[in-house]
Amino acid sequence: MATITLGYMPLFVLLYLLIFIQSSSSNDLVDKVCVYNDDPTYCTAILNSDGRTPNADLTGLGEISIDLGLVLATNISNEIIWKNNSATNDPRLTQCFNTCFNWYDTAKDSLVNASDALSSKAYYNMQDYAGSAGQFGLWCEEAFKQPPPRQSPLTTENNNFYHLTQAMVVISNSLIRGF
């Protein structure tokens, strides 16, 4: 019976194993966070989209999620401006876009506060700010449902933003509990 010893293992196999072990531990962390998400597939994909994720601890994952949230909120705000400028002459739709723009502006402020709270290890405050940011995205969606209702052209964006903020809340809860 042949046995393989570490001394004879090719270097590339060792490197592969080291990378696999390192990435699986990070993926385990992302999986532990995203299992509590309403959309774990999106949560996992968005958190793993950042190149810092493989080496991140829980605090680092919190920073990454907030950074991604700020980028996403900014992109949604830009999309709102574009859609509002290209909207038909529907004053109700314009009102919805203006409401959403204001909510996302406030959401970005909340995420900046969440980042400050994370940096100062005020995890309960991080949780509140991240949760509030997600709520602002949901309120944007609700704006389109108010009479007279309109079909929201931002449903996917609002849901994605909310799911990302859910990850932030789970991360803050985990930091509070010593996950």
XYZ file of N, CA and C in Angstrom:
537
model
N 0.847 -1.171 0.000
C 0.000 0.000 0.000
C 0.892 1.233 0.000
N 0.636 2.134 -0.924
C 1.435 3.342 -1.040
C 0.885 4.420 -0.122
N 1.770 5.142 0.519
C 1.363 6.275 1.347
C 2.016 7.521 0.792
N 1.308 8.603 0.916
C 1.831 9.880 0.435
C 2.288 10.672 1.648
N 3.506 11.119 1.593
C 4.004 11.952 2.676
C 4.088 13.376 2.186
N 4.076 14.282 3.131
C 4.097 15.706 2.796
C 5.352 16.076 2.018
N 6.468 15.379 2.295
C 7.717 15.693 1.626
C 7.684 15.435 0.135
N 6.850 14.510 -0.326
C 6.778 14.180 -1.733
C 5.618 14.862 -2.471
N 4.802 15.584 -1.729
C 3.645 16.215 -2.352
C 4.116 17.402 -3.195
N 3.698 17.476 -4.413
C 4.111 18.600 -5.265
C 3.689 19.946 -4.665
N 4.492 20.935 -4.914
C 4.265 22.268 -4.362
C 2.917 22.842 -4.777
N 2.517 22.639 -6.014
C 1.245 23.207 -6.463
C 0.058 22.585 -5.728
N 0.160 21.325 -5.333
C -0.909 20.682 -4.565
C -1.005 21.327 -3.191
N 0.147 21.580 -2.572
C 0.152 22.258 -1.274
C -0.444 23.653 -1.381
N -0.074 24.386 -2.410
C -0.629 25.729 -2.595
C -2.133 25.674 -2.809
N -2.576 24.714 -3.601
C -4.009 24.558 -3.839
C -4.742 24.287 -2.525
N -4.201 23.385 -1.733
C -4.835 23.045 -0.466
C -4.884 24.253 0.470
N -3.809 25.020 0.511
C -3.793 26.218 1.364
C -4.841 27.229 0.914
N -4.935 27.442 -0.378
C -5.930 28.379 -0.911
C -7.327 27.848 -0.646
N -7.539 26.559 -0.849
C -8.854 25.963 -0.626
C -9.261 26.087 0.837
N -8.350 25.793 1.747
C -8.660 25.882 3.180
C -8.959 27.316 3.562
N -8.161 28.260 3.060
C -8.386 29.663 3.382
C -9.713 30.144 2.818
N -10.035 29.817 1.571
C -11.283 30.288 0.975
C -12.481 29.585 1.586
N -12.325 28.330 1.991
C -13.475 27.658 2.576
C -13.801 28.236 3.940
N -12.805 28.692 4.693
C -13.110 29.290 5.985
C -13.827 30.613 5.795
N -13.443 31.378 4.792
C -14.146 32.618 4.504
C -15.550 32.336 3.989
N -15.646 31.326 3.094
C -16.963 30.965 2.583
C -17.856 30.477 3.716
N -17.262 29.804 4.703
C -18.037 29.376 5.858
C -18.611 30.582 6.584
N -17.828 31.628 6.717
C -18.283 32.845 7.388
C -19.413 33.490 6.592
N -19.246 33.603 5.296
C -20.300 34.160 4.442
C -21.554 33.289 4.537
N -21.374 31.973 4.501
C -22.520 31.064 4.613
C -23.227 31.230 5.952
N -22.466 31.397 7.029
C -23.063 31.582 8.356
C -23.868 32.873 8.428
N -23.427 33.894 7.725
C -24.159 35.162 7.689
C -25.383 35.043 6.787
N -25.196 34.478 5.619
C -26.256 34.484 4.603
C -27.356 33.460 4.837
N -27.124 32.496 5.709
C -28.163 31.500 5.978
C -29.396 32.167 6.602
N -29.215 33.298 7.241
C -30.327 34.008 7.880
C -31.001 35.015 6.957
N -30.541 35.113 5.746
C -31.042 36.103 4.799
C -32.266 35.571 4.067
N -33.200 36.472 3.739
C -34.363 36.085 2.941
C -33.962 35.597 1.550
N -32.803 36.056 1.070
C -32.291 35.618 -0.233
C -30.820 35.224 -0.061
N -30.568 34.023 0.469
C -29.186 33.626 0.737
C -28.308 33.557 -0.510
N -28.894 33.268 -1.651
C -28.106 33.209 -2.886
C -27.566 34.589 -3.237
N -28.439 35.605 -3.193
C -27.978 36.964 -3.475
C -26.965 37.420 -2.425
N -27.266 37.151 -1.164
C -26.377 37.544 -0.074
C -24.980 36.975 -0.289
N -24.912 35.692 -0.582
C -23.623 35.040 -0.805
C -22.914 35.631 -2.018
N -23.647 35.852 -3.079
C -23.043 36.388 -4.304
C -22.508 37.797 -4.092
N -23.289 38.657 -3.437
C -22.846 40.045 -3.269
C -21.650 40.129 -2.322
N -21.673 39.373 -1.236
C -20.536 39.424 -0.313
C -19.285 38.836 -0.948
N -19.442 37.785 -1.732
C -18.277 37.181 -2.389
C -17.812 37.969 -3.609
N -18.564 38.988 -4.011
C -18.156 39.799 -5.166
C -16.992 40.727 -4.834
N -16.726 40.913 -3.569
C -15.633 41.794 -3.144
C -14.370 40.968 -2.948
N -13.292 41.418 -3.520
C -12.031 40.692 -3.444
C -11.449 40.580 -2.041
N -11.924 41.389 -1.115
C -11.421 41.330 0.263
C -12.071 40.202 1.070
N -13.179 39.676 0.589
C -13.952 38.695 1.359
C -13.161 37.446 1.745
N -12.366 36.861 0.859
C -11.673 35.623 1.253
C -10.785 35.758 2.497
N -10.281 36.948 2.766
C -9.392 37.145 3.906
C -10.068 37.860 5.070
N -11.372 38.070 4.987
C -12.066 38.887 5.977
C -12.487 38.080 7.200
N -12.338 38.723 8.360
C -12.966 38.196 9.558
C -14.350 38.836 9.640
N -15.049 38.647 10.734
C -16.415 39.151 10.833
C -16.467 40.676 10.761
N -15.542 41.347 11.414
C -15.496 42.811 11.342
C -15.200 43.260 9.915
N -14.263 42.595 9.272
C -13.953 42.911 7.882
C -15.131 42.685 6.969
N -15.871 41.614 7.219
C -17.072 41.346 6.420
C -18.119 42.440 6.649
N -18.178 42.964 7.864
C -19.065 44.095 8.140
C -18.665 45.314 7.328
N -17.372 45.608 7.292
C -16.876 46.736 6.494
C -17.195 46.532 5.019
N -16.968 45.320 4.539
C -17.233 45.007 3.135
C -18.713 45.197 2.821
N -19.577 44.684 3.684
C -21.020 44.793 3.420
C -21.470 46.247 3.409
N -20.930 47.058 4.299
C -21.292 48.478 4.321
C -20.768 49.172 3.074
N -19.529 48.887 2.697
C -18.978 49.480 1.469
C -19.832 49.109 0.253
N -20.192 47.830 0.173
C -21.045 47.390 -0.937
C -22.401 48.084 -0.880
N -22.929 48.267 0.313
C -24.214 48.957 0.475
C -24.158 50.395 0.012
N -23.057 51.077 0.331
C -22.906 52.465 -0.119
C -22.826 52.548 -1.647
N -22.095 51.624 -2.239
C -22.007 51.599 -3.705
C -23.377 51.301 -4.305
N -24.067 50.321 -3.752
C -25.381 49.947 -4.277
C -26.381 51.085 -4.119
N -26.396 51.738 -2.957
C -27.318 52.865 -2.745
C -27.014 54.013 -3.702
N -25.741 54.263 -3.950
C -25.350 55.318 -4.900
C -25.784 54.949 -6.312
N -25.578 53.691 -6.693
C -26.009 53.245 -8.025
C -27.520 53.334 -8.185
N -28.260 52.977 -7.137
C -29.721 53.066 -7.199
C -30.146 54.519 -7.304
N -29.502 55.403 -6.550
C -29.809 56.832 -6.643
C -29.581 57.351 -8.062
N -28.470 56.932 -8.663
C -28.187 57.344 -10.048
C -29.229 56.779 -11.011
N -29.647 55.549 -10.776
C -30.680 54.945 -11.615
C -32.011 55.687 -11.458
N -32.316 56.096 -10.245
C -33.545 56.860 -9.991
C -33.528 58.161 -10.788
N -32.404 58.850 -10.762
C -32.283 60.098 -11.528
C -32.500 59.825 -13.005
N -31.831 58.783 -13.527
C -31.949 58.453 -14.941
C -33.387 58.099 -15.303
N -34.024 57.249 -14.495
C -35.399 56.838 -14.786
C -36.369 57.999 -14.646
N -36.127 58.867 -13.709
C -36.992 60.030 -13.530
C -36.875 60.974 -14.730
N -35.663 61.143 -15.207
C -35.452 62.022 -16.366
C -36.035 61.437 -17.646
N -36.113 60.119 -17.729
C -36.642 59.494 -18.938
C -38.092 59.048 -18.774
N -38.689 59.358 -17.626
C -40.083 58.969 -17.384
C -41.020 59.793 -18.257
N -42.169 59.207 -18.492
C -43.187 59.950 -19.228
C -43.644 61.119 -18.372
N -44.549 61.879 -18.839
C -45.049 63.042 -18.110
C -46.069 62.622 -17.050
N -45.692 61.683 -16.223
C -46.560 61.185 -15.167
C -46.110 61.799 -13.845
N -46.849 62.785 -13.339
C -46.437 63.434 -12.096
C -46.394 62.473 -10.910
N -47.239 61.470 -10.898
C -47.239 60.500 -9.794
C -45.952 59.689 -9.803
N -45.498 59.280 -10.991
C -44.250 58.538 -11.106
C -43.070 59.422 -10.692
N -43.089 60.669 -11.094
C -42.044 61.617 -10.683
C -42.012 61.767 -9.171
N -43.189 61.823 -8.559
C -43.274 61.921 -7.103
C -42.649 60.682 -6.444
N -42.932 59.521 -6.982
C -42.355 58.288 -6.449
C -40.834 58.295 -6.565
N -40.328 58.697 -7.718
C -38.877 58.754 -7.902
C -38.236 59.745 -6.939
N -38.856 60.898 -6.751
C -38.309 61.883 -5.819
C -38.304 61.347 -4.394
N -39.377 60.655 -4.023
C -39.443 60.052 -2.693
C -38.332 59.018 -2.524
N -38.165 58.184 -3.519
C -37.126 57.148 -3.461
C -35.732 57.761 -3.400
N -35.511 58.793 -4.183
C -34.204 59.444 -4.153
C -33.904 59.939 -2.745
N -34.878 60.545 -2.099
C -34.687 61.042 -0.730
C -34.442 59.893 0.246
N -35.187 58.782 0.091
C -34.976 57.635 0.976
C -33.570 57.069 0.806
N -33.091 56.959 -0.418
C -31.747 56.410 -0.628
C -30.662 57.381 -0.178
N -30.929 58.660 -0.265
C -29.989 59.639 0.274
C -29.863 59.452 1.785
N -30.989 59.245 2.437
C -30.995 58.996 3.881
C -30.358 57.642 4.192
N -30.594 56.650 3.354
C -29.991 55.326 3.556
C -28.468 55.417 3.511
N -27.934 56.207 2.581
C -26.473 56.367 2.502
C -25.936 56.991 3.788
N -26.645 57.981 4.323
C -26.238 58.573 5.602
C -26.245 57.519 6.710
N -27.267 56.673 6.722
C -27.347 55.617 7.734
C -26.184 54.633 7.603
N -25.787 54.336 6.376
C -24.675 53.412 6.186
C -23.342 54.024 6.617
N -23.189 55.321 6.404
C -21.984 55.996 6.904
C -21.959 55.913 8.437
N -23.108 56.128 9.051
C -23.195 56.003 10.506
C -22.941 54.564 10.962
N -23.419 53.597 10.193
C -23.169 52.187 10.515
C -21.677 51.882 10.456
N -21.004 52.445 9.473
C -19.564 52.258 9.345
C -18.833 52.852 10.548
N -19.231 54.057 10.941
C -18.628 54.691 12.125
C -18.875 53.850 13.375
N -20.091 53.318 13.495
C -20.432 52.485 14.654
C -19.581 51.211 14.663
N -19.399 50.602 13.503
C -18.568 49.398 13.409
C -17.135 49.713 13.819
N -16.621 50.827 13.325
C -15.243 51.218 13.644
C -15.045 51.448 15.135
N -16.068 51.957 15.799
C -15.957 52.226 17.239
C -16.497 51.069 18.084
N -16.783 49.949 17.431
C -17.284 48.738 18.094
C -18.615 48.966 18.823
N -19.402 49.888 18.296
C -20.751 50.136 18.817
C -21.717 49.301 17.975
N -21.706 47.997 18.197
C -22.400 47.057 17.326
C -23.924 47.191 17.375
N -24.473 47.576 18.519
C -25.917 47.811 18.580
C -26.302 48.982 17.684
N -25.464 50.023 17.667
C -25.727 51.173 16.794
C -25.581 50.783 15.330
N -24.585 49.960 15.038
C -24.421 49.471 13.661
C -25.684 48.745 13.226
N -26.193 47.902 14.108
C -27.407 47.144 13.813
C -28.576 48.083 13.521
N -28.745 49.117 14.336
C -29.843 50.076 14.132
C -29.693 50.826 12.814
N -28.495 51.301 12.530
C -28.282 52.065 11.303
C -28.453 51.194 10.056
N -27.929 49.983 10.101
C -28.069 49.078 8.945
C -29.532 48.702 8.738
N -30.233 48.419 9.831
C -31.655 48.090 9.725
C -32.468 49.240 9.179
N -32.131 50.447 9.614
C -32.833 51.639 9.105
C -32.578 51.824 7.623
N -31.346 51.629 7.204
C -31.022 51.780 5.775
C -31.860 50.829 4.936
N -31.978 49.592 5.381
C -32.790 48.615 4.654
C -34.249 49.008 4.610
N -34.727 49.564 5.707
C -36.123 50.003 5.758
C -36.389 51.117 4.749
N -35.420 51.997 4.551
C -35.601 53.082 3.585
C -35.770 52.539 2.175
N -35.042 51.455 1.850
C -35.223 50.814 0.548
C -36.615 50.216 0.396
N -37.125 49.620 1.474
C -38.488 49.070 1.430
C -39.522 50.179 1.292
N -39.281 51.289 1.951
C -40.216 52.419 1.842
C -40.238 52.997 0.435
N -39.109 52.934 -0.251
C -39.087 53.350 -1.652
C -40.064 52.485 -2.438
N -40.008 51.187 -2.223
C -40.912 50.272 -2.927
C -42.368 50.595 -2.594
N -42.632 50.882 -1.333
C -43.987 51.204 -0.889
C -44.515 52.486 -1.527
N -43.628 53.409 -1.852
C -44.054 54.678 -2.457
C -44.840 54.436 -3.743
N -44.463 53.410 -4.483
C -45.141 53.113 -5.745
C -46.514 52.474 -5.530
N -46.755 51.956 -4.336
C -48.023 51.286 -4.044
C -49.086 52.248 -3.517
N -48.672 53.458 -3.184
C -49.627 54.428 -2.662
C -50.541 54.905 -3.791
N -51.798 55.216 -3.457
C -52.752 55.636 -4.507
C -52.342 56.956 -5.152
N -52.523 57.075 -6.406
C -52.807 56.010 -7.358
C -51.538 55.193 -7.599
N -51.615 53.880 -7.447
C -50.416 53.035 -7.523
C -49.798 53.006 -8.914
N -48.509 52.782 -8.909
C -47.737 52.614 -10.143
C -46.883 51.360 -9.992
N -46.566 50.736 -11.099
C -45.652 49.595 -11.097
C -44.248 50.114 -10.789
N -43.631 49.567 -9.770
C -42.292 50.013 -9.405
C -41.261 49.480 -10.393
N -40.462 50.392 -10.968
C -39.370 49.943 -11.826
C -38.097 49.668 -11.022
N -38.215 49.726 -9.688
C -37.047 49.565 -8.820
C -37.155 48.362 -7.887
N -38.091 47.471 -8.141
C -38.332 46.351 -7.219
C -37.072 45.511 -6.994
N -36.404 45.127 -8.042
C -35.198 44.302 -7.903
C -34.131 45.045 -7.110
N -33.919 46.302 -7.423
C -32.903 47.092 -6.734
C -33.252 47.259 -5.253
N -34.511 47.559 -4.974
C -34.931 47.724 -3.584
C -34.769 46.427 -2.795
N -35.149 45.310 -3.398
C -35.000 44.015 -2.722
C -33.534 43.665 -2.496
N -32.701 43.893 -3.500
C -31.273 43.600 -3.352
C -30.653 44.442 -2.242
N -31.014 45.709 -2.201
C -30.478 46.579 -1.161
C -30.923 46.083 0.217
N -32.182 45.737 0.328
C -32.696 45.229 1.603
C -31.957 43.957 2.026
N -31.739 43.040 1.099
C -31.049 41.795 1.437
C -29.604 42.048 1.867
N -28.965 43.023 1.269
C -27.610 43.361 1.686
C -27.614 43.943 3.100
N -28.590 44.796 3.405
C -28.648 45.345 4.763
C -29.020 44.269 5.780
N -29.773 43.252 5.357
C -30.032 42.117 6.253
C -28.719 41.459 6.667
N -27.807 41.316 5.725
C -26.497 40.733 6.046
C -25.771 41.596 7.067
N -25.856 42.914 6.919
C -25.219 43.816 7.883
C -25.790 43.627 9.284
N -27.098 43.462 9.368
C -27.746 43.266 10.662
C -27.291 41.941 11.280
N -27.206 40.889 10.488
C -26.735 39.596 10.992
C -25.289 39.713 11.470
N -24.477 40.423 10.714
C -23.072 40.614 11.108
C -23.000 41.368 12.432
N -23.773 42.425 12.575
C -23.744 43.178 13.836
C -24.238 42.309 14.988
N -25.306 41.537 14.768
C -25.783 40.609 15.805
C -24.695 39.614 16.183
N -23.990 39.131 15.193
C -22.921 38.166 15.438
C -21.784 38.795 16.217
N -21.470 40.032 15.912
C -20.417 40.736 16.660
C -20.860 40.987 18.105
N -22.129 41.291 18.302
C -22.651 41.500 19.651
C -22.529 40.212 20.461
N -22.837 39.098 19.844
C -22.863 37.797 20.529
C -21.507 37.090 20.552
N -20.545 37.645 19.847
C -19.240 37.008 19.801
C -19.189 35.790 18.913
N -20.043 35.719 17.925
C -20.190 34.704 16.857
C -19.015 33.842 16.749
